[in-house]
XYZ file of C-alpha atoms in Angstrom:
340
model
C -29.415 51.761 42.803
C -28.277 50.462 45.965
C -26.204 52.367 47.950
C -21.847 51.445 48.634
C -20.263 51.605 51.204
C -17.131 52.735 49.094
C -15.242 55.968 50.801
C -12.299 56.401 49.116
C -13.068 53.938 45.792
C -12.016 56.719 43.056
C -8.911 57.601 44.876
C -7.583 53.828 45.021
C -8.894 53.111 42.087
C -6.800 56.320 40.723
C -3.859 55.186 42.257
C -3.728 52.086 40.852
C -3.429 52.856 37.155
C 0.434 53.192 38.042
C 0.606 50.112 39.839
C -1.244 48.217 36.984
C 0.740 48.970 34.137
C 3.221 48.252 35.487
C 4.647 45.341 37.825
C 3.765 46.036 41.636
C 7.257 47.150 43.286
C 7.231 44.821 46.214
C 9.148 46.609 48.787
C 7.119 49.661 48.131
C 7.516 51.630 51.811
C 4.045 51.882 53.446
C 4.014 55.074 56.548
C 1.651 54.049 59.527
C -0.743 57.298 60.507
C -0.081 56.650 63.945
C 3.556 56.466 63.576
C 3.996 59.870 62.168
C 1.185 61.756 64.341
C 2.928 60.318 67.030
C 6.633 60.393 67.578
C 7.605 62.571 70.278
C 10.714 62.558 72.260
C 10.506 59.941 75.431
C 12.495 62.280 78.198
C 9.898 64.916 77.046
C 6.989 62.478 78.276
C 9.315 60.738 81.139
C 9.700 64.037 82.500
C 5.783 64.803 82.485
C 4.691 61.830 83.944
C 8.260 62.001 87.096
C 5.622 62.812 89.684
C 2.650 59.944 88.887
C 5.806 57.320 87.955
C 7.695 58.310 91.358
C 4.417 58.224 93.171
C 4.274 54.229 91.468
C 7.741 52.996 92.052
C 6.565 54.526 96.298
C 3.148 52.037 96.152
C 5.098 48.834 94.967
C 8.326 49.090 97.308
C 10.732 50.505 95.034
C 13.564 53.286 95.577
C 12.987 54.788 92.462
C 11.395 55.219 88.731
C 14.527 53.997 87.339
C 14.060 50.645 89.511
C 10.580 50.494 88.604
C 10.787 50.777 84.746
C 13.804 48.287 84.997
C 10.739 45.542 86.534
C 8.956 46.404 84.016
C 11.608 46.081 81.041
C 9.922 41.921 80.350
C 6.617 43.912 80.449
C 7.265 46.362 77.573
C 9.716 44.656 75.535
C 6.232 42.265 75.111
C 3.939 45.036 73.917
C 6.494 46.795 71.783
C 6.657 43.012 70.120
C 2.259 43.210 69.820
C 1.754 47.067 68.487
C 4.592 46.464 65.817
C 3.316 46.754 62.279
C 5.768 47.101 59.103
C 5.493 50.593 59.281
C 6.094 50.632 63.473
C 8.830 47.978 63.990
C 9.656 47.434 67.698
C 13.064 49.295 68.509
C 16.348 47.054 68.818
C 18.166 49.808 70.353
C 17.666 53.686 71.412
C 18.315 55.592 68.928
C 21.431 57.746 68.689
C 20.154 60.645 66.114
C 18.443 63.985 67.400
C 15.513 64.423 68.836
C 12.856 66.007 65.517
C 15.276 64.733 62.968
C 14.076 62.136 61.176
C 14.785 58.497 61.487
C 17.471 56.886 59.724
C 17.268 55.308 55.882
C 16.415 51.595 56.354
C 16.474 48.613 53.581
C 13.161 47.961 52.413
C 11.771 44.556 52.468
C 13.918 42.485 49.460
C 12.232 41.975 46.442
C 10.869 38.538 46.772
C 9.033 39.001 50.200
C 6.141 38.468 47.654
C 3.051 39.048 49.935
C 0.575 36.302 47.834
C 3.723 34.062 48.651
C 3.908 34.684 52.220
C -0.246 34.397 52.473
C 0.301 30.634 50.883
C 2.702 29.837 53.273
C 0.410 30.511 56.208
C -2.394 28.905 54.569
C -0.291 25.967 54.070
C 1.790 26.442 57.785
C 4.388 24.912 56.532
C 7.727 26.701 54.824
C 6.997 25.794 51.106
C 4.605 28.498 49.688
C 2.108 26.217 48.533
C 0.589 22.539 49.978
C 1.032 20.169 47.079
C -2.375 18.174 46.044
C -0.786 14.912 47.381
C -0.598 16.134 50.508
C -4.822 15.934 50.683
C -4.832 12.850 47.695
C -3.476 10.133 46.789
C -2.693 11.157 43.360
C -1.580 8.671 41.724
C -4.527 6.319 43.279
C -7.053 8.704 41.691
C -5.772 8.884 38.362
C -6.833 5.756 38.052
C -11.175 7.210 38.916
C -13.637 8.446 36.159
C -13.094 12.538 36.383
C -17.316 12.291 37.866
C -15.332 10.150 40.953
C -12.279 12.225 41.002
C -14.630 15.874 41.423
C -16.898 13.829 43.966
C -14.456 12.445 46.438
C -12.510 16.046 46.540
C -14.962 17.405 47.557
C -16.287 15.251 49.974
C -12.431 15.690 51.478
C -13.078 18.989 52.794
C -16.993 18.383 53.215
C -16.183 18.970 57.277
C -14.151 22.124 56.642
C -16.433 24.392 57.494
C -13.602 26.849 56.251
C -12.719 25.372 52.875
C -13.983 25.751 48.920
C -13.688 23.124 46.791
C -14.189 23.185 42.863
C -13.567 20.963 39.708
C -12.319 23.075 36.968
C -12.660 22.099 33.461
C -9.277 22.240 31.973
C -10.637 25.145 28.915
C -12.374 26.838 31.321
C -8.970 27.239 33.541
C -7.078 27.905 30.439
C -9.447 30.674 29.681
C -9.053 32.122 32.939
C -5.720 31.706 33.727
C -4.681 33.786 30.272
C -7.496 36.110 31.333
C -5.848 36.167 34.819
C -2.329 36.808 33.696
C -2.988 40.031 31.740
C -5.391 41.108 33.860
C -3.392 39.975 37.447
C -5.359 42.809 39.973
C -9.117 42.986 39.862
C -12.122 44.875 42.760
C -15.830 42.238 44.003
C -18.617 43.647 45.336
C -19.500 41.622 47.710
C -23.686 42.878 48.840
C -24.632 43.250 51.405
C -28.523 42.700 53.411
C -29.631 45.138 56.606
C -32.436 43.021 58.076
C -35.019 45.502 57.696
C -34.829 46.684 54.041
C -37.076 45.021 52.302
C -39.572 46.657 49.721
C -43.846 46.810 49.276
C -44.004 43.312 49.266
C -41.561 42.193 51.908
C -38.743 40.973 49.798
C -35.858 41.436 50.969
C -33.631 44.581 49.467
C -29.606 44.362 48.541
C -28.552 47.746 51.139
C -25.182 47.993 49.597
C -22.465 46.186 49.022
C -18.018 46.190 49.978
C -15.218 45.873 47.641
C -12.816 43.073 47.656
C -9.500 43.303 46.008
C -7.821 41.042 44.338
C -4.541 39.183 43.036
C -2.972 36.640 40.924
C 0.316 34.699 41.371
C 1.268 31.822 39.129
C 4.444 29.439 40.721
C 5.918 26.578 39.374
C 3.659 23.166 39.319
C 3.912 22.539 43.816
C 4.157 18.791 43.405
C 7.373 16.802 44.104
C 8.805 16.089 41.686
C 8.711 18.360 37.672
C 6.210 17.191 34.970
C 8.414 16.115 31.691
C 7.788 16.747 28.238
C 4.427 18.249 26.732
C 2.290 19.427 29.504
C -0.702 21.146 30.541
C 1.001 21.025 34.146
C 3.263 24.187 34.218
C 2.186 26.316 36.870
C 0.497 26.627 40.332
C -1.949 29.874 40.285
C -2.548 31.330 43.468
C -5.504 34.214 43.709
C -5.526 36.360 47.563
C -8.810 38.522 48.349
C -8.281 41.253 50.240
C -10.737 43.783 52.061
C -10.220 46.806 49.563
C -10.105 49.707 52.644
C -7.245 47.661 54.267
C -5.296 47.112 51.139
C -5.919 50.878 50.435
C -4.481 51.100 54.280
C -1.486 48.799 53.787
C -0.941 48.217 50.204
C 0.251 44.769 49.431
C 0.863 43.955 52.936
C -2.572 44.039 53.763
C -3.473 40.710 55.431
C -5.841 38.713 53.301
C -9.386 37.027 53.939
C -8.915 34.057 51.164
C -6.863 32.406 49.669
C -6.917 30.358 46.453
C -5.012 27.690 44.603
C -5.517 25.775 41.370
C -3.719 22.165 40.617
C -3.279 21.220 37.299
C -1.638 17.776 38.317
C -5.018 15.980 36.600
C -5.199 18.224 33.917
C -3.303 16.223 31.215
C -5.011 12.860 31.929
C -8.486 13.962 33.191
C -8.440 17.591 31.915
C -9.353 18.345 35.302
C -7.967 21.362 37.406
C -8.506 21.565 41.560
C -9.390 24.009 43.336
C -8.729 24.348 47.099
C -9.930 27.643 48.418
C -8.887 28.513 52.361
C -10.749 31.679 54.599
C -9.305 33.137 57.630
C -11.007 33.340 60.787
C -12.135 36.092 62.360
C -10.777 38.824 59.000
C -14.927 39.683 58.517
C -16.084 37.605 55.528
C -17.675 34.295 55.859
C -17.385 31.142 54.102
C -20.740 31.135 52.076
C -19.415 35.835 51.284
C -15.702 34.363 50.194
C -17.773 31.277 47.902
C -19.547 34.350 46.227
C -16.375 36.300 45.166
C -14.629 33.006 44.002
C -17.873 32.584 41.982
C -17.650 36.522 40.741
C -14.147 35.590 40.100
C -14.563 32.434 37.584
C -17.316 34.100 35.991
C -15.063 37.721 35.682
C -12.344 36.161 33.859
C -13.619 33.618 31.839
C -13.560 36.276 29.301
C -14.017 33.602 26.126
C -17.267 32.000 28.147
C -19.323 33.897 30.488
C -17.678 37.114 30.555
C -17.842 37.756 26.854
C -19.741 40.679 27.461
C -19.230 43.939 29.465
C -17.749 41.717 32.508
C -14.576 41.559 30.306
C -14.541 45.063 29.773
C -14.747 46.241 33.758
C -11.725 44.152 34.031
C -9.830 45.180 31.273
C -10.986 49.069 32.057
C -9.770 48.693 35.498
C -6.461 46.583 33.674
C -5.382 50.347 32.531
C -6.609 52.294 35.256
C -9.486 53.576 33.429
C -11.381 55.178 36.095
C -14.028 57.691 33.720
C -14.934 54.783 32.202
C -15.024 52.434 35.230
C -18.556 52.576 36.995
C -18.810 50.791 40.030
C -22.054 50.843 40.230
C -22.693 48.929 36.689
C -20.055 46.025 38.884
C -22.376 45.316 40.814
C -25.408 45.050 38.456
C -22.643 42.396 36.473
C -22.142 40.309 39.485
C -26.406 40.554 40.176
C -26.825 38.729 37.171
C -24.334 35.959 38.553
C -27.177 34.493 40.660
């Protein structure tokens, strides 16, 4: 059995049981270990290095340490902005609390600060959470074309984009997947990793392990400019974000996703197609090929009445229930390998 780089997976899985039974609280507070470990009295630090600061001030022609500090104020503020995180925000004003006492209570982010929506905003590059399908294609014109030609045009639209993933999903298949996703909005998927020297006796490459990625579904109103009227399958636009499990373990819902996938139902009624567009964020440790593998796994694990009718669907349900005793990561990897 291949080895896994899964330190801390079981603890994360158990901690998700309560999260998965109830709707995640988006305003849950996240603590940064660096902040908790380095919360010292700034006066103590200043006194400790005053001699060196005085020497630095003299070298640069300043009369005092305070004059040196004033000269570097803008640079210090810039470094603070760059180092700021959700848990360690940039201080806006000096604290009036007594050294050694806990910082004053800060109100949590508003409940509607959904990281899935924020991720969609980053990908779309606009103030609206999701780009409508009309951003990519002339929807009214392509309605006149056969489904096969629409699928070809959709793939061609992103053929030269190295960070895009596209697919055209039959409506019936998407309905099965979406129905499973509404009841199981979160899951984990393995991404096999292969080292150059890992080969068997015949020289064939072996998988040396797997990285685990956390995914989360969200359902939004239709992304079109106008809401559909009457009986329609275009009742929503769905998104899926993929995050490194290690990042999710450390930052929770504030972890930055590496891939965002959007499903459009604009053509579901007349063409029976759902167009999918995924976008990979560069420099976050996942290539477009690897992200494509994860999206393929997603579709096969969530098609409960189709390809996932056996053990795959059971693994998804066990994860949702928080059944850490029966959920086996080794079995998850075995099921994912049967996809290819």
